[in-house]
């Protein structure tokens, strides 16, 4: 009897350990009210080209909240950043679900938060150092368990539609405070909307897709910065022939969808797209196949990319440039901070890395790249939504952003990211960063978002796996067709079409 | 007397109550809750709470889902590879290190360290060591076998799975070596001496005496390692992300992808229970073998 009891207890303990490792969804259902009726998901806005730049590049009368804080002549005590006077939330602490606290922008914002606390009496939890890769899990934990631990969060564009059920629309607050959303590029505004068209987040951290290149190598070889993919390929080949550098660095590995960035840019620049207006996949169209073949050929046929890129994420790709092994790199504008950081860049590359907009497809007009954006929003489960909104106003204010962008007192604070159009065109900021932000603004005029649909979270793994397979030699047309079929099956199951 | 007996009967339940309560809160309730969830439609992209009972739909879907089937195949291959290598290498190390000497004593002390390294760290370390341009393992292999110089190990379907298995072997084989050294020490030496007197060769002694005498320990070690191998996750994330393609996507990684990336809680719970069913079979065999040996 004793032995049997021991065996049973042992079995239970083993099962406990197994379940703890195996079951990701052990949390109880959230204590939310009645279920929200969700109509068949027909996402509202297809991700067609954002052809027109936002008109709000010139501040309007509604821009008061995002202008530099200046005391007004009015008798009433005016608050900077559009904050509420009288410290109505004094003593409140808002918990901020975030990650990547070592990113220079976030590190700098964290360091400057005391100004906000002095103005409002609101304390804010620190930016956390947890890595980007683990951040989505943090969001899932908070949302799937009914929330209550955090008041606001940051999220990247690709996740926004998937977690929109948990984010509080803020249109009333935006309107009441004359918050100037128009000062953000249109491509940054779109991921802040939910499928009803309500505003659920505002831009905080955004990037443009660019081509970085070794200016010293280009000058030495008499090469011009590439404006088309063909020019880029030719330059890469010349560099490989005449130096010991690899021509180009990109990334084909499986790292959270990063291998789609270049692929999307190529597809769009070739006149292709991911979906048609009815959400039928068209990335396997002739334009899509041609673009994908070109992307894969850089690695397998032209060999202008190191073979190790088959397993690279964007960080690995960037390291090729930082460590002086590659002459060109396709990546985000924020990386310029790394390329100018004497502590990490190889001596021969330091101060020799320049940038141009991502190339275009020869003979096909403007480039169309992915404009990547992090939004900040308020969680529905928060009981301190008013205080959280006060923080968002300060955090995303153009004046706060400008202060952060101009602070180069420490390499840890050296940040090039600005998301307000007014700041991207600001002469002082551009002077500090060699005109990077102005080029961002140019690039973002024609940029696109990833498809704004909740199911993108399920589609992304299908596509990134397909890209990775093709980089490892799988035939392009057949692999894209198979991916398109998988996506079609998925969207049928989700009720998009029969 | 009677009153004392009654008091004792309740007493044991009272004493057990905190442990039972803890097990209920940390095990029974979450298990029951997630099991119930596996029969419900709950996609966080659609709704903030479960959207209704769907019966066995998720389980049916799993067995027609090619990605799930792929992950089962990958997990099985990985388990066979990692368990086999761990046992063989662990046993080999044990035989080499079983003799008492100062060097062996120092080596035995050092053997525990690889097991103490976290699986995620093992994955990252091996990823760097295998890197095409600067990895030390890559450099050594390239030096010893020039045709393999510059090989991208983690981009090859077989070798990527092999190297993930090696990270497991690196961590577990030394621990098993210690376990086997203990087991070897418990075999009476007169059996070996008698065999030698009868003219048995070292190989014959190993196959006919050592191995059969170690069989109970080997069985338990195999079952335990099988359980851990079936759950492989960290190194898949840190080394390959499941690639190339889906060549190293284990079942646990697939469950994670469906749950944490695609936010399909119901399907993910069903997949986790299918994994659990497989693990429970092995756990049952493990407990049964422990029970037999105890008996």
Short mmCIF file of C-alpha atoms in Angstrom, two decimals, chain B residues 89-284:
data_model
loop_
_atom_site.label_atom_id
_atom_site.label_comp_id
_atom_site.label_asym_id
_atom_site.label_seq_id
_atom_site.Cartn_x
_atom_site.Cartn_y
_atom_site.Cartn_z
CA UNK B 89 28.82 8.16 -24.75
CA UNK B 90 27.87 8.29 -21.06
CA UNK B 91 28.62 4.59 -20.71
CA UNK B 92 31.90 4.93 -22.56
CA UNK B 93 32.96 7.77 -20.28
CA UNK B 94 31.98 5.76 -17.22
CA UNK B 95 34.07 2.78 -18.28
CA UNK B 96 37.08 5.03 -18.91
CA UNK B 97 36.72 6.93 -15.65
CA UNK B 98 35.71 4.15 -13.28
CA UNK B 99 39.24 3.32 -12.16
CA UNK B 100 40.24 5.16 -9.02
CA UNK B 101 42.93 7.77 -9.61
CA UNK B 102 43.49 11.43 -8.84
CA UNK B 103 42.98 12.44 -12.48
CA UNK B 104 39.71 10.54 -12.66
CA UNK B 105 38.57 12.06 -9.36
CA UNK B 106 39.18 15.57 -10.77
CA UNK B 107 37.51 14.70 -14.07
CA UNK B 108 34.49 13.24 -12.26
CA UNK B 109 34.13 16.51 -10.34
CA UNK B 110 34.24 18.49 -13.56
CA UNK B 111 31.68 16.25 -15.22
CA UNK B 112 28.77 17.80 -13.39
CA UNK B 113 29.33 21.27 -14.86
CA UNK B 114 27.88 20.74 -18.36
CA UNK B 115 24.63 19.58 -16.81
CA UNK B 116 24.45 22.80 -14.81
CA UNK B 117 24.45 24.93 -17.97
CA UNK B 118 20.98 26.10 -18.95
CA UNK B 119 19.61 24.63 -22.18
CA UNK B 120 19.14 28.06 -23.76
CA UNK B 121 22.74 28.97 -23.01
CA UNK B 122 23.89 25.65 -24.45
CA UNK B 123 21.99 26.50 -27.61
CA UNK B 124 23.47 29.99 -27.94
CA UNK B 125 27.00 28.72 -27.20
CA UNK B 126 26.81 26.01 -29.81
CA UNK B 127 25.30 28.40 -32.31
CA UNK B 128 28.31 30.67 -31.93
CA UNK B 129 30.76 27.77 -31.96
CA UNK B 130 29.23 26.49 -35.19
CA UNK B 131 29.09 29.90 -36.90
CA UNK B 132 30.41 29.67 -40.43
CA UNK B 133 32.85 32.56 -40.21
CA UNK B 134 34.17 32.53 -36.67
CA UNK B 135 32.93 29.40 -34.86
CA UNK B 136 35.58 27.36 -33.09
CA UNK B 137 33.95 23.99 -33.80
CA UNK B 138 33.58 25.03 -37.39
CA UNK B 139 37.27 25.99 -37.48
CA UNK B 140 38.41 22.70 -35.93
CA UNK B 141 36.30 20.59 -38.26
CA UNK B 142 37.44 22.65 -41.22
CA UNK B 143 41.07 22.11 -40.19
CA UNK B 144 40.68 18.37 -39.71
CA UNK B 145 38.41 17.75 -42.69
CA UNK B 146 39.13 20.46 -45.30
CA UNK B 147 36.14 19.66 -47.56
CA UNK B 148 33.86 20.62 -44.67
CA UNK B 149 35.49 24.03 -44.23
CA UNK B 150 32.87 26.79 -44.37
CA UNK B 151 29.94 24.43 -44.00
CA UNK B 152 26.82 26.08 -42.57
CA UNK B 153 25.93 23.28 -40.20
CA UNK B 154 22.68 24.75 -38.97
CA UNK B 155 21.36 25.25 -42.49
CA UNK B 156 21.42 21.54 -43.27
CA UNK B 157 18.32 19.51 -42.27
CA UNK B 158 20.24 16.54 -40.89
CA UNK B 159 23.21 18.29 -39.36
CA UNK B 160 21.11 20.95 -37.66
CA UNK B 161 19.14 18.23 -35.85
CA UNK B 162 22.37 16.40 -35.13
CA UNK B 163 23.97 19.43 -33.50
CA UNK B 164 20.90 20.14 -31.41
CA UNK B 165 21.17 16.53 -30.24
CA UNK B 166 24.86 17.07 -29.49
CA UNK B 167 24.04 19.98 -27.17
CA UNK B 168 21.84 17.59 -25.24
CA UNK B 169 24.50 14.90 -25.23
CA UNK B 170 27.09 17.44 -24.05
CA UNK B 171 24.92 18.27 -21.06
CA UNK B 172 23.59 14.84 -20.19
CA UNK B 173 26.29 12.31 -21.05
CA UNK B 174 28.63 13.45 -18.22
CA UNK B 175 25.81 13.21 -15.71
CA UNK B 176 24.96 9.74 -16.94
CA UNK B 177 28.64 8.82 -16.79
CA UNK B 178 28.58 9.64 -13.07
CA UNK B 179 25.43 7.57 -12.67
CA UNK B 180 26.96 4.64 -14.54
CA UNK B 181 30.22 4.88 -12.57
CA UNK B 182 28.14 4.41 -9.43
CA UNK B 183 26.30 1.47 -10.96
CA UNK B 184 29.55 -0.12 -12.17
CA UNK B 185 30.98 0.20 -8.69
CA UNK B 186 28.07 -1.72 -7.25
CA UNK B 187 28.74 -4.82 -9.39
CA UNK B 188 30.64 -7.38 -7.28
CA UNK B 189 34.24 -7.61 -8.53
CA UNK B 190 34.41 -11.38 -8.02
CA UNK B 191 32.12 -11.87 -11.02
CA UNK B 192 34.65 -10.10 -13.24
CA UNK B 193 37.51 -12.00 -11.66
CA UNK B 194 35.76 -15.34 -12.22
CA UNK B 195 35.15 -14.44 -15.86
CA UNK B 196 38.80 -13.54 -16.35
CA UNK B 197 39.87 -16.82 -14.74
CA UNK B 198 37.58 -18.59 -17.20
CA UNK B 199 39.43 -16.85 -20.03
CA UNK B 200 36.82 -14.27 -21.05
CA UNK B 201 38.06 -11.36 -23.17
CA UNK B 202 37.32 -7.73 -22.20
CA UNK B 203 34.65 -7.56 -24.90
CA UNK B 204 33.02 -10.73 -23.66
CA UNK B 205 33.08 -9.43 -20.09
CA UNK B 206 31.45 -6.20 -21.26
CA UNK B 207 28.72 -7.81 -23.36
CA UNK B 208 27.97 -10.76 -21.11
CA UNK B 209 28.49 -9.34 -17.64
CA UNK B 210 28.78 -5.56 -17.45
CA UNK B 211 25.92 -4.71 -19.78
CA UNK B 212 23.39 -7.18 -18.33
CA UNK B 213 24.27 -6.08 -14.80
CA UNK B 214 23.77 -2.44 -15.79
CA UNK B 215 20.51 -3.13 -17.61
CA UNK B 216 18.17 -1.85 -14.87
CA UNK B 217 20.09 1.42 -14.57
CA UNK B 218 20.30 1.75 -18.35
CA UNK B 219 16.55 1.26 -18.63
CA UNK B 220 15.80 3.98 -16.12
CA UNK B 221 18.38 6.32 -17.65
CA UNK B 222 16.93 5.74 -21.11
CA UNK B 223 13.37 6.40 -20.05
CA UNK B 224 14.31 9.53 -18.13
CA UNK B 225 16.33 10.93 -21.02
CA UNK B 226 13.49 10.07 -23.40
CA UNK B 227 11.12 12.22 -21.37
CA UNK B 228 13.49 15.16 -21.49
CA UNK B 229 14.27 14.68 -25.17
CA UNK B 230 10.61 14.59 -26.13
CA UNK B 231 10.25 18.04 -24.56
CA UNK B 232 13.17 19.60 -26.45
CA UNK B 233 12.55 23.30 -26.90
CA UNK B 234 15.23 25.75 -25.78
CA UNK B 235 17.94 24.71 -28.20
CA UNK B 236 15.47 24.66 -31.08
CA UNK B 237 14.61 28.28 -30.35
CA UNK B 238 18.15 29.47 -29.80
CA UNK B 239 19.92 27.50 -32.50
CA UNK B 240 17.63 27.10 -35.48
CA UNK B 241 14.17 28.55 -34.80
CA UNK B 242 12.87 25.21 -36.13
CA UNK B 243 14.71 25.54 -39.43
CA UNK B 244 15.95 25.07 -42.01
CA UNK B 245 12.35 25.16 -43.14
CA UNK B 246 10.75 23.04 -40.45
CA UNK B 247 13.50 20.43 -40.30
CA UNK B 248 14.14 20.90 -36.57
CA UNK B 249 10.72 21.99 -35.41
CA UNK B 250 10.02 19.82 -32.38
CA UNK B 251 6.54 19.18 -31.09
CA UNK B 252 7.10 21.45 -28.12
CA UNK B 253 8.29 24.23 -30.42
CA UNK B 254 5.23 23.77 -32.62
CA UNK B 255 2.96 23.98 -29.57
CA UNK B 256 4.76 27.18 -28.61
CA UNK B 257 4.42 28.61 -32.11
CA UNK B 258 0.69 27.91 -32.28
CA UNK B 259 0.08 29.25 -28.78
CA UNK B 260 2.52 32.10 -28.33
CA UNK B 261 2.98 33.28 -31.90
CA UNK B 262 -0.33 32.51 -33.58
CA UNK B 263 -2.32 33.04 -30.35
CA UNK B 264 -4.54 29.98 -30.95
CA UNK B 265 -4.98 28.88 -27.37
CA UNK B 266 -7.47 26.05 -27.93
CA UNK B 267 -5.47 24.27 -30.63
CA UNK B 268 -2.26 24.83 -28.74
CA UNK B 269 -3.75 23.23 -25.61
CA UNK B 270 -4.87 20.21 -27.65
CA UNK B 271 -1.38 19.83 -29.11
CA UNK B 272 0.12 20.09 -25.65
CA UNK B 273 -2.14 17.27 -24.48
CA UNK B 274 -1.11 15.07 -27.37
CA UNK B 275 2.49 15.65 -26.33
CA UNK B 276 1.53 14.95 -22.76
CA UNK B 277 -0.08 11.65 -23.76
CA UNK B 278 3.18 10.52 -25.32
CA UNK B 279 5.14 11.67 -22.30
CA UNK B 280 2.72 9.98 -19.91
CA UNK B 281 3.32 6.61 -21.62
CA UNK B 282 7.06 6.96 -21.13
CA UNK B 283 6.57 8.26 -17.59
CA UNK B 284 4.39 5.25 -16.83
#
